[in-house]
């Protein structure tokens, strides 16, 4: 058999000289831990280079572990965006805490995200202690340094060092992306050798319906206050292509009381209209086509305490 008749060897590209070993790839999971609102989801989006996780100025925006994928050259980072660590209050927040612990255990590296603007506090010390106990490989990211001057940044870096959570501490701004490259290079160097875990073109593991529901929830959270953001869950019931370039999305926003429903609907339906308009723009950006969004509000008492329902919502 001549050389030319040899079947293609998997892992060897056409350009590889005959006999060259396939280039080794590296891939692994990087979990982001930290208090609510420190900017974990914003940082995941910055590292991935696309919007995979929703973001708001209200704490406890993230409810499920979301994977964001960054594939660059021979290395794939799978970022695991986690709910903020907090004291559980109900079945929902209990599950969120369980998710955080499990994902940290299963990750190759952990980034402890601190809020540079606020400095280090008891909540951060609690999480640092938990990570030490889990024997996680911890890197610290001090986020929101765009809000600090130089002396302010140095002071908070010192506080972060005193925390003793990880050897390496990176000042970053997830918003301006300052410092993000250095953090990424450091994380890539820590990934184990192995095949890619996702297709290189994938940005996230979330199914379409969940992604769209999250974008709608973001629009609702951003426009409401106090207990309402925490009481809203969104379920996409149907996604249907009406014609080329136009998709209809039917979704329901659940809340826990009539008064919350009243707030989401608003005077003369103004609030639901504003949420719908903002959400539709986001859905259109995500899908790359026009969207007809059919949005309604329903009361579902105590959904946050309903274990069977949380299962069905994929909040494990
Ligand atoms: N100035 C500034 N704001 C930021 C930065 N990163 C995030 N934020 C803001 O901080 C708020 C919280 O951001 P998120 O990314 O939702 O925070 P999170 O840690 O994921 O929050 P939870 O999901 O609730 O745990 C939002 O208003 C962001 O716009 C940053 O680098 N600089
Ligand atoms: Mg988040």
PDB file of N, CA and C in Angstrom, residues 104-152:
ATOM      1  N   UNK A 104     -18.357  23.529  41.740  1.00  0.00           N
ATOM      2  CA  UNK A 104     -16.995  23.828  42.181  1.00  0.00           C
ATOM      3  C   UNK A 104     -16.197  22.537  42.298  1.00  0.00           C
ATOM      4  N   UNK A 105     -16.847  21.518  42.832  1.00  0.00           N
ATOM      5  CA  UNK A 105     -16.188  20.227  42.955  1.00  0.00           C
ATOM      6  C   UNK A 105     -15.785  19.669  41.588  1.00  0.00           C
ATOM      7  N   UNK A 106     -16.644  19.876  40.591  1.00  0.00           N
ATOM      8  CA  UNK A 106     -16.417  19.291  39.270  1.00  0.00           C
ATOM      9  C   UNK A 106     -15.512  20.133  38.365  1.00  0.00           C
ATOM     10  N   UNK A 107     -15.024  21.268  38.838  1.00  0.00           N
ATOM     11  CA  UNK A 107     -14.289  22.165  37.945  1.00  0.00           C
ATOM     12  C   UNK A 107     -12.781  21.927  38.039  1.00  0.00           C
ATOM     13  N   UNK A 108     -12.073  22.354  37.001  1.00  0.00           N
ATOM     14  CA  UNK A 108     -10.613  22.244  36.992  1.00  0.00           C
ATOM     15  C   UNK A 108      -9.965  23.450  37.658  1.00  0.00           C
ATOM     16  N   UNK A 109     -10.667  24.574  37.632  1.00  0.00           N
ATOM     17  CA  UNK A 109     -10.165  25.792  38.260  1.00  0.00           C
ATOM     18  C   UNK A 109     -11.361  26.627  38.698  1.00  0.00           C
ATOM     19  N   UNK A 110     -11.134  27.457  39.699  1.00  0.00           N
ATOM     20  CA  UNK A 110     -12.205  28.339  40.176  1.00  0.00           C
ATOM     21  C   UNK A 110     -11.687  29.771  40.169  1.00  0.00           C
ATOM     22  N   UNK A 111     -12.520  30.685  39.675  1.00  0.00           N
ATOM     23  CA  UNK A 111     -12.204  32.102  39.825  1.00  0.00           C
ATOM     24  C   UNK A 111     -13.096  32.652  40.920  1.00  0.00           C
ATOM     25  N   UNK A 112     -12.482  33.136  41.983  1.00  0.00           N
ATOM     26  CA  UNK A 112     -13.240  33.821  43.031  1.00  0.00           C
ATOM     27  C   UNK A 112     -13.334  35.285  42.620  1.00  0.00           C
ATOM     28  N   UNK A 113     -14.547  35.724  42.323  1.00  0.00           N
ATOM     29  CA  UNK A 113     -14.737  37.094  41.851  1.00  0.00           C
ATOM     30  C   UNK A 113     -15.106  37.990  43.031  1.00  0.00           C
ATOM     31  N   UNK A 114     -14.330  39.071  43.196  1.00  0.00           N
ATOM     32  CA  UNK A 114     -14.600  40.041  44.260  1.00  0.00           C
ATOM     33  C   UNK A 114     -15.059  41.342  43.625  1.00  0.00           C
ATOM     34  N   UNK A 115     -15.822  42.103  44.393  1.00  0.00           N
ATOM     35  CA  UNK A 115     -16.266  43.406  43.919  1.00  0.00           C
ATOM     36  C   UNK A 115     -15.291  44.473  44.421  1.00  0.00           C
ATOM     37  N   UNK A 116     -14.405  44.929  43.510  1.00  0.00           N
ATOM     38  CA  UNK A 116     -13.381  45.889  43.893  1.00  0.00           C
ATOM     39  C   UNK A 116     -13.960  47.180  44.442  1.00  0.00           C
ATOM     40  N   UNK A 117     -15.113  47.544  43.922  1.00  0.00           N
ATOM     41  CA  UNK A 117     -15.744  48.793  44.351  1.00  0.00           C
ATOM     42  C   UNK A 117     -16.138  48.734  45.828  1.00  0.00           C
ATOM     43  N   UNK A 118     -16.510  47.537  46.290  1.00  0.00           N
ATOM     44  CA  UNK A 118     -16.972  47.396  47.679  1.00  0.00           C
ATOM     45  C   UNK A 118     -15.880  46.923  48.628  1.00  0.00           C
ATOM     46  N   UNK A 119     -14.808  46.362  48.096  1.00  0.00           N
ATOM     47  CA  UNK A 119     -13.767  45.794  48.949  1.00  0.00           C
ATOM     48  C   UNK A 119     -14.171  44.429  49.465  1.00  0.00           C
ATOM     49  N   UNK A 120     -13.279  43.825  50.251  1.00  0.00           N
ATOM     50  CA  UNK A 120     -13.493  42.467  50.749  1.00  0.00           C
ATOM     51  C   UNK A 120     -14.317  42.503  52.028  1.00  0.00           C
ATOM     52  N   UNK A 121     -15.310  41.624  52.111  1.00  0.00           N
ATOM     53  CA  UNK A 121     -16.181  41.593  53.287  1.00  0.00           C
ATOM     54  C   UNK A 121     -16.375  40.187  53.814  1.00  0.00           C
ATOM     55  N   UNK A 122     -17.228  40.037  54.833  1.00  0.00           N
ATOM     56  CA  UNK A 122     -17.458  38.728  55.454  1.00  0.00           C
ATOM     57  C   UNK A 122     -17.973  37.689  54.463  1.00  0.00           C
ATOM     58  N   UNK A 123     -18.814  38.117  53.521  1.00  0.00           N
ATOM     59  CA  UNK A 123     -19.344  37.193  52.515  1.00  0.00           C
ATOM     60  C   UNK A 123     -18.220  36.577  51.695  1.00  0.00           C
ATOM     61  N   UNK A 124     -17.231  37.398  51.327  1.00  0.00           N
ATOM     62  CA  UNK A 124     -16.088  36.907  50.549  1.00  0.00           C
ATOM     63  C   UNK A 124     -15.252  35.935  51.377  1.00  0.00           C
ATOM     64  N   UNK A 125     -15.093  36.267  52.668  1.00  0.00           N
ATOM     65  CA  UNK A 125     -14.294  35.382  53.537  1.00  0.00           C
ATOM     66  C   UNK A 125     -14.974  34.028  53.687  1.00  0.00           C
ATOM     67  N   UNK A 126     -16.307  34.051  53.790  1.00  0.00           N
ATOM     68  CA  UNK A 126     -17.071  32.798  53.874  1.00  0.00           C
ATOM     69  C   UNK A 126     -16.828  31.932  52.637  1.00  0.00           C
ATOM     70  N   UNK A 127     -16.891  32.548  51.461  1.00  0.00           N
ATOM     71  CA  UNK A 127     -16.713  31.789  50.212  1.00  0.00           C
ATOM     72  C   UNK A 127     -15.271  31.294  50.091  1.00  0.00           C
ATOM     73  N   UNK A 128     -14.314  32.145  50.473  1.00  0.00           N
ATOM     74  CA  UNK A 128     -12.896  31.747  50.405  1.00  0.00           C
ATOM     75  C   UNK A 128     -12.649  30.522  51.284  1.00  0.00           C
ATOM     76  N   UNK A 129     -13.270  30.497  52.465  1.00  0.00           N
ATOM     77  CA  UNK A 129     -13.096  29.359  53.380  1.00  0.00           C
ATOM     78  C   UNK A 129     -13.695  28.095  52.762  1.00  0.00           C
ATOM     79  N   UNK A 130     -14.865  28.237  52.135  1.00  0.00           N
ATOM     80  CA  UNK A 130     -15.513  27.082  51.502  1.00  0.00           C
ATOM     81  C   UNK A 130     -14.653  26.543  50.355  1.00  0.00           C
ATOM     82  N   UNK A 131     -14.029  27.435  49.597  1.00  0.00           N
ATOM     83  CA  UNK A 131     -13.189  27.004  48.476  1.00  0.00           C
ATOM     84  C   UNK A 131     -11.941  26.297  48.986  1.00  0.00           C
ATOM     85  N   UNK A 132     -11.399  26.798  50.103  1.00  0.00           N
ATOM     86  CA  UNK A 132     -10.213  26.161  50.685  1.00  0.00           C
ATOM     87  C   UNK A 132     -10.554  24.747  51.129  1.00  0.00           C
ATOM     88  N   UNK A 133     -11.737  24.599  51.715  1.00  0.00           N
ATOM     89  CA  UNK A 133     -12.173  23.285  52.179  1.00  0.00           C
ATOM     90  C   UNK A 133     -12.374  22.327  51.008  1.00  0.00           C
ATOM     91  N   UNK A 134     -12.873  22.866  49.890  1.00  0.00           N
ATOM     92  CA  UNK A 134     -13.113  22.038  48.696  1.00  0.00           C
ATOM     93  C   UNK A 134     -11.801  21.754  47.953  1.00  0.00           C
ATOM     94  N   UNK A 135     -10.698  22.333  48.434  1.00  0.00           N
ATOM     95  CA  UNK A 135      -9.379  22.175  47.802  1.00  0.00           C
ATOM     96  C   UNK A 135      -9.404  22.596  46.335  1.00  0.00           C
ATOM     97  N   UNK A 136     -10.169  23.635  46.052  1.00  0.00           N
ATOM     98  CA  UNK A 136     -10.264  24.123  44.679  1.00  0.00           C
ATOM     99  C   UNK A 136      -8.989  24.866  44.300  1.00  0.00           C
ATOM    100  N   UNK A 137      -8.662  24.833  43.014  1.00  0.00           N
ATOM    101  CA  UNK A 137      -7.537  25.589  42.479  1.00  0.00           C
ATOM    102  C   UNK A 137      -8.040  27.009  42.191  1.00  0.00           C
ATOM    103  N   UNK A 138      -7.770  27.924  43.121  1.00  0.00           N
ATOM    104  CA  UNK A 138      -8.440  29.235  43.075  1.00  0.00           C
ATOM    105  C   UNK A 138      -7.546  30.340  42.516  1.00  0.00           C
ATOM    106  N   UNK A 139      -8.117  31.096  41.594  1.00  0.00           N
ATOM    107  CA  UNK A 139      -7.528  32.345  41.110  1.00  0.00           C
ATOM    108  C   UNK A 139      -8.489  33.453  41.516  1.00  0.00           C
ATOM    109  N   UNK A 140      -7.969  34.584  41.957  1.00  0.00           N
ATOM    110  CA  UNK A 140      -8.848  35.663  42.409  1.00  0.00           C
ATOM    111  C   UNK A 140      -8.933  36.742  41.334  1.00  0.00           C
ATOM    112  N   UNK A 141     -10.149  37.188  41.040  1.00  0.00           N
ATOM    113  CA  UNK A 141     -10.339  38.320  40.137  1.00  0.00           C
ATOM    114  C   UNK A 141     -11.001  39.450  40.925  1.00  0.00           C
ATOM    115  N   UNK A 142     -10.325  40.580  41.009  1.00  0.00           N
ATOM    116  CA  UNK A 142     -10.918  41.761  41.644  1.00  0.00           C
ATOM    117  C   UNK A 142     -11.576  42.562  40.526  1.00  0.00           C
ATOM    118  N   UNK A 143     -12.899  42.542  40.509  1.00  0.00           N
ATOM    119  CA  UNK A 143     -13.650  43.125  39.388  1.00  0.00           C
ATOM    120  C   UNK A 143     -14.055  44.578  39.678  1.00  0.00           C
ATOM    121  N   UNK A 144     -14.519  45.243  38.645  1.00  0.00           N
ATOM    122  CA  UNK A 144     -15.037  46.619  38.703  1.00  0.00           C
ATOM    123  C   UNK A 144     -13.954  47.632  39.035  1.00  0.00           C
ATOM    124  N   UNK A 145     -12.703  47.351  38.626  1.00  0.00           N
ATOM    125  CA  UNK A 145     -11.639  48.316  38.922  1.00  0.00           C
ATOM    126  C   UNK A 145     -11.774  49.592  38.081  1.00  0.00           C
ATOM    127  N   UNK A 146     -12.677  49.556  37.091  1.00  0.00           N
ATOM    128  CA  UNK A 146     -12.954  50.804  36.355  1.00  0.00           C
ATOM    129  C   UNK A 146     -13.561  51.863  37.283  1.00  0.00           C
ATOM    130  N   UNK A 147     -14.057  51.422  38.423  1.00  0.00           N
ATOM    131  CA  UNK A 147     -14.640  52.363  39.379  1.00  0.00           C
ATOM    132  C   UNK A 147     -13.619  52.902  40.372  1.00  0.00           C
ATOM    133  N   UNK A 148     -12.367  52.415  40.259  1.00  0.00           N
ATOM    134  CA  UNK A 148     -11.351  52.765  41.253  1.00  0.00           C
ATOM    135  C   UNK A 148     -10.202  53.531  40.605  1.00  0.00           C
ATOM    136  N   UNK A 149      -9.573  54.420  41.406  1.00  0.00           N
ATOM    137  CA  UNK A 149      -8.311  55.015  40.946  1.00  0.00           C
ATOM    138  C   UNK A 149      -7.176  54.066  41.344  1.00  0.00           C
ATOM    139  N   UNK A 150      -5.954  54.452  41.022  1.00  0.00           N
ATOM    140  CA  UNK A 150      -4.818  53.567  41.265  1.00  0.00           C
ATOM    141  C   UNK A 150      -4.641  53.191  42.729  1.00  0.00           C
ATOM    142  N   UNK A 151      -4.607  54.181  43.628  1.00  0.00           N
ATOM    143  CA  UNK A 151      -4.469  53.825  45.048  1.00  0.00           C
ATOM    144  C   UNK A 151      -5.620  52.944  45.531  1.00  0.00           C
ATOM    145  N   UNK A 152      -6.812  53.215  45.046  1.00  0.00           N
ATOM    146  CA  UNK A 152      -7.974  52.403  45.428  1.00  0.00           C
ATOM    147  C   UNK A 152      -7.810  50.961  44.971  1.00  0.00           C
TER     148      UNK A 152
END
